mmCIF file with all atom_site columns, C-alpha atoms in Angstrom:
data_model
loop_
_atom_site.group_PDB
_atom_site.id
_atom_site.type_symbol
_atom_site.label_atom_id
_atom_site.label_alt_id
_atom_site.label_comp_id
_atom_site.label_asym_id
_atom_site.label_entity_id
_atom_site.label_seq_id
_atom_site.pdbx_PDB_ins_code
_atom_site.Cartn_x
_atom_site.Cartn_y
_atom_site.Cartn_z
_atom_site.occupancy
_atom_site.B_iso_or_equiv
_atom_site.pdbx_formal_charge
_atom_site.auth_seq_id
_atom_site.auth_comp_id
_atom_site.auth_asym_id
_atom_site.auth_atom_id
_atom_site.pdbx_PDB_model_num
ATOM 1  C CA . MET A 1 1  ? -8.433  -119.616 -143.379 1.00 43.00 ? 1  MET A CA 1
ATOM 2  C CA . THR A 1 2  ? -6.935  -120.170 -139.679 1.00 43.00 ? 2  THR A CA 1
ATOM 3  C CA . ASN A 1 3  ? -9.227  -122.648 -137.696 1.00 40.00 ? 3  ASN A CA 1
ATOM 4  C CA . ILE A 1 4  ? -9.448  -120.081 -134.228 1.00 43.00 ? 4  ILE A CA 1
ATOM 5  C CA . SER A 1 5  ? -10.827 -123.375 -132.037 1.00 39.00 ? 5  SER A CA 1
ATOM 6  C CA . LYS A 1 6  ? -8.515  -124.449 -129.670 1.00 37.00 ? 6  LYS A CA 1
ATOM 7  C CA . PRO A 1 7  ? -8.715  -128.325 -128.601 1.00 37.00 ? 7  PRO A CA 1
ATOM 8  C CA . ILE A 1 8  ? -8.847  -128.956 -124.915 1.00 37.00 ? 8  ILE A CA 1
ATOM 9  C CA . GLU A 1 9  ? -5.572  -130.032 -123.539 1.00 41.00 ? 9  GLU A CA 1
ATOM 10 C CA . THR A 1 10 ? -5.505  -132.910 -121.310 1.00 43.00 ? 10 THR A CA 1
ATOM 11 C CA . ASN A 1 11 ? -2.992  -134.977 -119.928 1.00 47.00 ? 11 ASN A CA 1
ATOM 12 C CA . ASN A 1 12 ? -4.875  -137.838 -119.070 1.00 47.00 ? 12 ASN A CA 1
ATOM 13 C CA . ASP A 1 13 ? -3.229  -140.785 -120.223 1.00 68.00 ? 13 ASP A CA 1
ATOM 14 C CA . ASP A 1 14 ? -3.836  -142.729 -116.845 1.00 85.00 ? 14 ASP A CA 1
ATOM 15 C CA . PHE A 1 15 ? -7.644  -142.982 -117.327 1.00 94.00 ? 15 PHE A CA 1
ATOM 16 C CA . VAL A 1 16 ? -10.299 -142.045 -119.941 1.00 94.00 ? 16 VAL A CA 1
ATOM 17 C CA . ILE A 1 17 ? -14.061 -141.306 -119.543 1.00 95.00 ? 17 ILE A CA 1
ATOM 18 C CA . GLY A 1 18 ? -16.080 -144.249 -118.846 1.00 96.00 ? 18 GLY A CA 1
ATOM 19 C CA . ASP A 1 19 ? -13.199 -146.286 -116.896 1.00 96.00 ? 19 ASP A CA 1
ATOM 20 C CA . ASP A 1 20 ? -14.220 -148.074 -113.755 1.00 97.00 ? 20 ASP A CA 1
ATOM 21 C CA . VAL A 1 21 ? -11.938 -147.427 -110.920 1.00 96.00 ? 21 VAL A CA 1
ATOM 22 C CA . VAL A 1 22 ? -11.606 -147.614 -107.318 1.00 94.00 ? 22 VAL A CA 1
ATOM 23 C CA . CYS A 1 23 ? -9.788  -145.653 -104.517 1.00 92.00 ? 23 CYS A CA 1
ATOM 24 C CA . THR A 1 24 ? -6.128  -146.892 -103.657 1.00 88.00 ? 24 THR A CA 1
ATOM 25 C CA . SER A 1 25 ? -6.691  -146.066 -100.176 1.00 81.00 ? 25 SER A CA 1
ATOM 26 C CA . GLU A 1 26 ? -7.824  -148.992 -98.080  1.00 68.00 ? 26 GLU A CA 1
ATOM 27 C CA . SER A 1 27 ? -9.412  -146.687 -95.726  1.00 69.00 ? 27 SER A CA 1
ATOM 28 C CA . ASN A 1 28 ? -12.018 -145.444 -98.419  1.00 69.00 ? 28 ASN A CA 1
ATOM 29 C CA . THR A 1 29 ? -14.915 -147.052 -99.569  1.00 83.00 ? 29 THR A CA 1
ATOM 30 C CA . ASP A 1 30 ? -14.951 -150.473 -101.485 1.00 89.00 ? 30 ASP A CA 1
ATOM 31 C CA . LYS A 1 31 ? -17.348 -149.128 -103.956 1.00 93.00 ? 31 LYS A CA 1
ATOM 32 C CA . LEU A 1 32 ? -16.442 -148.980 -107.974 1.00 96.00 ? 32 LEU A CA 1
ATOM 33 C CA . PHE A 1 33 ? -16.606 -145.518 -109.498 1.00 96.00 ? 33 PHE A CA 1
ATOM 34 C CA . THR A 1 34 ? -16.751 -144.223 -113.277 1.00 97.00 ? 34 THR A CA 1
ATOM 35 C CA . ILE A 1 35 ? -14.654 -141.555 -114.584 1.00 97.00 ? 35 ILE A CA 1
ATOM 36 C CA . THR A 1 36 ? -17.008 -138.871 -115.904 1.00 97.00 ? 36 THR A CA 1
ATOM 37 C CA . ALA A 1 37 ? -14.575 -136.109 -116.726 1.00 96.00 ? 37 ALA A CA 1
ATOM 38 C CA . TYR A 1 38 ? -11.181 -134.922 -116.613 1.00 95.00 ? 38 TYR A CA 1
ATOM 39 C CA . GLN A 1 39 ? -10.061 -131.840 -114.817 1.00 91.00 ? 39 GLN A CA 1
ATOM 40 C CA . PRO A 1 40 ? -6.608  -130.231 -115.894 1.00 88.00 ? 40 PRO A CA 1
ATOM 41 C CA . THR A 1 41 ? -3.997  -130.647 -113.297 1.00 90.00 ? 41 THR A CA 1
ATOM 42 C CA . ASP A 1 42 ? -4.405  -134.587 -113.370 1.00 93.00 ? 42 ASP A CA 1
ATOM 43 C CA . HIS A 1 43 ? -7.793  -134.663 -111.427 1.00 95.00 ? 43 HIS A CA 1
ATOM 44 C CA . TYR A 1 44 ? -10.983 -136.633 -112.514 1.00 96.00 ? 44 TYR A CA 1
ATOM 45 C CA . TRP A 1 45 ? -14.639 -136.142 -111.676 1.00 96.00 ? 45 TRP A CA 1
ATOM 46 C CA . LEU A 1 46 ? -16.105 -139.308 -110.734 1.00 96.00 ? 46 LEU A CA 1
ATOM 47 C CA . ASP A 1 47 ? -19.916 -140.598 -111.244 1.00 96.00 ? 47 ASP A CA 1
ATOM 48 C CA . CYS A 1 48 ? -20.520 -139.861 -107.456 1.00 94.00 ? 48 CYS A CA 1
ATOM 49 C CA . GLY A 1 49 ? -19.682 -136.110 -107.854 1.00 95.00 ? 49 GLY A CA 1
ATOM 50 C CA . SER A 1 50 ? -16.253 -136.332 -106.179 1.00 93.00 ? 50 SER A CA 1
ATOM 51 C CA . LEU A 1 51 ? -13.278 -134.916 -107.732 1.00 95.00 ? 51 LEU A CA 1
ATOM 52 C CA . VAL A 1 52 ? -9.963  -137.075 -107.305 1.00 94.00 ? 52 VAL A CA 1
ATOM 53 C CA . TYR A 1 53 ? -6.303  -137.003 -107.860 1.00 95.00 ? 53 TYR A CA 1
ATOM 54 C CA . LYS A 1 54 ? -5.102  -139.379 -110.357 1.00 95.00 ? 54 LYS A CA 1
ATOM 55 C CA . ASN A 1 55 ? -2.859  -141.086 -107.532 1.00 94.00 ? 55 ASN A CA 1
ATOM 56 C CA . ASP A 1 56 ? -5.925  -141.702 -105.320 1.00 94.00 ? 56 ASP A CA 1
ATOM 57 C CA . ILE A 1 57 ? -7.675  -144.045 -107.873 1.00 95.00 ? 57 ILE A CA 1
ATOM 58 C CA . ARG A 1 58 ? -6.583  -146.930 -110.187 1.00 94.00 ? 58 ARG A CA 1
ATOM 59 C CA . THR A 1 59 ? -8.455  -148.920 -112.870 1.00 95.00 ? 59 THR A CA 1
ATOM 60 C CA . ALA A 1 60 ? -10.702 -151.656 -111.253 1.00 95.00 ? 60 ALA A CA 1
ATOM 61 C CA . THR A 1 61 ? -9.670  -155.136 -112.038 1.00 93.00 ? 61 THR A CA 1
ATOM 62 C CA . THR A 1 62 ? -11.624 -157.778 -113.704 1.00 91.00 ? 62 THR A CA 1
ATOM 63 C CA . LEU A 1 63 ? -12.442 -159.745 -110.742 1.00 90.00 ? 63 LEU A CA 1
ATOM 64 C CA . GLU A 1 64 ? -13.398 -156.358 -109.079 1.00 92.00 ? 64 GLU A CA 1
ATOM 65 C CA . LEU A 1 65 ? -15.810 -155.804 -111.790 1.00 94.00 ? 65 LEU A CA 1
ATOM 66 C CA . TYR A 1 66 ? -16.887 -159.128 -111.392 1.00 89.00 ? 66 TYR A CA 1
ATOM 67 C CA . ALA A 1 67 ? -17.525 -158.537 -107.780 1.00 90.00 ? 67 ALA A CA 1
ATOM 68 C CA . GLY A 1 68 ? -18.938 -155.210 -107.812 1.00 94.00 ? 68 GLY A CA 1
ATOM 69 C CA . LYS A 1 69 ? -16.712 -153.761 -105.378 1.00 92.00 ? 69 LYS A CA 1
ATOM 70 C CA . ARG A 1 70 ? -13.042 -153.130 -104.738 1.00 92.00 ? 70 ARG A CA 1
ATOM 71 C CA . LEU A 1 71 ? -11.335 -156.220 -103.411 1.00 90.00 ? 71 LEU A CA 1
ATOM 72 C CA . THR A 1 72 ? -9.010  -156.869 -100.648 1.00 87.00 ? 72 THR A CA 1
ATOM 73 C CA . ASN A 1 73 ? -5.866  -158.909 -101.519 1.00 85.00 ? 73 ASN A CA 1
ATOM 74 C CA . ASP A 1 74 ? -7.252  -161.804 -99.543  1.00 88.00 ? 74 ASP A CA 1
ATOM 75 C CA . GLU A 1 75 ? -10.654 -161.420 -101.456 1.00 88.00 ? 75 GLU A CA 1
ATOM 76 C CA . ALA A 1 76 ? -8.715  -161.332 -104.722 1.00 86.00 ? 76 ALA A CA 1
ATOM 77 C CA . VAL A 1 77 ? -6.710  -164.278 -104.185 1.00 88.00 ? 77 VAL A CA 1
ATOM 78 C CA . TYR A 1 78 ? -9.828  -166.255 -103.035 1.00 88.00 ? 78 TYR A CA 1
ATOM 79 C CA . LEU A 1 79 ? -12.182 -165.241 -106.061 1.00 84.00 ? 79 LEU A CA 1
ATOM 80 C CA . ASN A 1 80 ? -9.081  -165.894 -108.408 1.00 82.00 ? 80 ASN A CA 1
ATOM 81 C CA . SER A 1 81 ? -8.668  -169.474 -107.188 1.00 86.00 ? 81 SER A CA 1
ATOM 82 C CA . THR A 1 82 ? -12.298 -170.195 -107.092 1.00 84.00 ? 82 THR A CA 1
ATOM 83 C CA . LEU A 1 83 ? -12.733 -169.106 -110.551 1.00 80.00 ? 83 LEU A CA 1
ATOM 84 C CA . MET A 1 84 ? -9.596  -170.976 -111.711 1.00 83.00 ? 84 MET A CA 1
ATOM 85 C CA . ALA A 1 85 ? -11.130 -174.290 -110.253 1.00 84.00 ? 85 ALA A CA 1
ATOM 86 C CA . LEU A 1 86 ? -14.475 -173.600 -111.837 1.00 81.00 ? 86 LEU A CA 1
ATOM 87 C CA . LYS A 1 87 ? -12.617 -173.018 -115.102 1.00 78.00 ? 87 LYS A CA 1
ATOM 88 C CA . GLU A 1 88 ? -10.859 -176.610 -114.501 1.00 80.00 ? 88 GLU A CA 1
ATOM 89 C CA . VAL A 1 89 ? -14.200 -178.391 -114.018 1.00 75.00 ? 89 VAL A CA 1
ATOM 90 C CA . SER A 1 90 ? -15.780 -176.777 -117.175 1.00 66.00 ? 90 SER A CA 1
#
């Protein structure tokens, strides 16, 4: 017996459904988004309803998840140093 069902081909080694991501362009929003689906040709659907190319997003960092937004480099350095100081105190 032959199985005629064919798995959906995905080439999405970069992200998986449920990943929290941010836009890579500084001119875009600082919001966090969640990957909801993969679209062939390396595009991803976000929870906001947008379809984006894989190079236009990146995985949110732990600090960004903590802050609830995409961080600038200055914000990330400040938050990281603050958390390290708190860790040393405790």
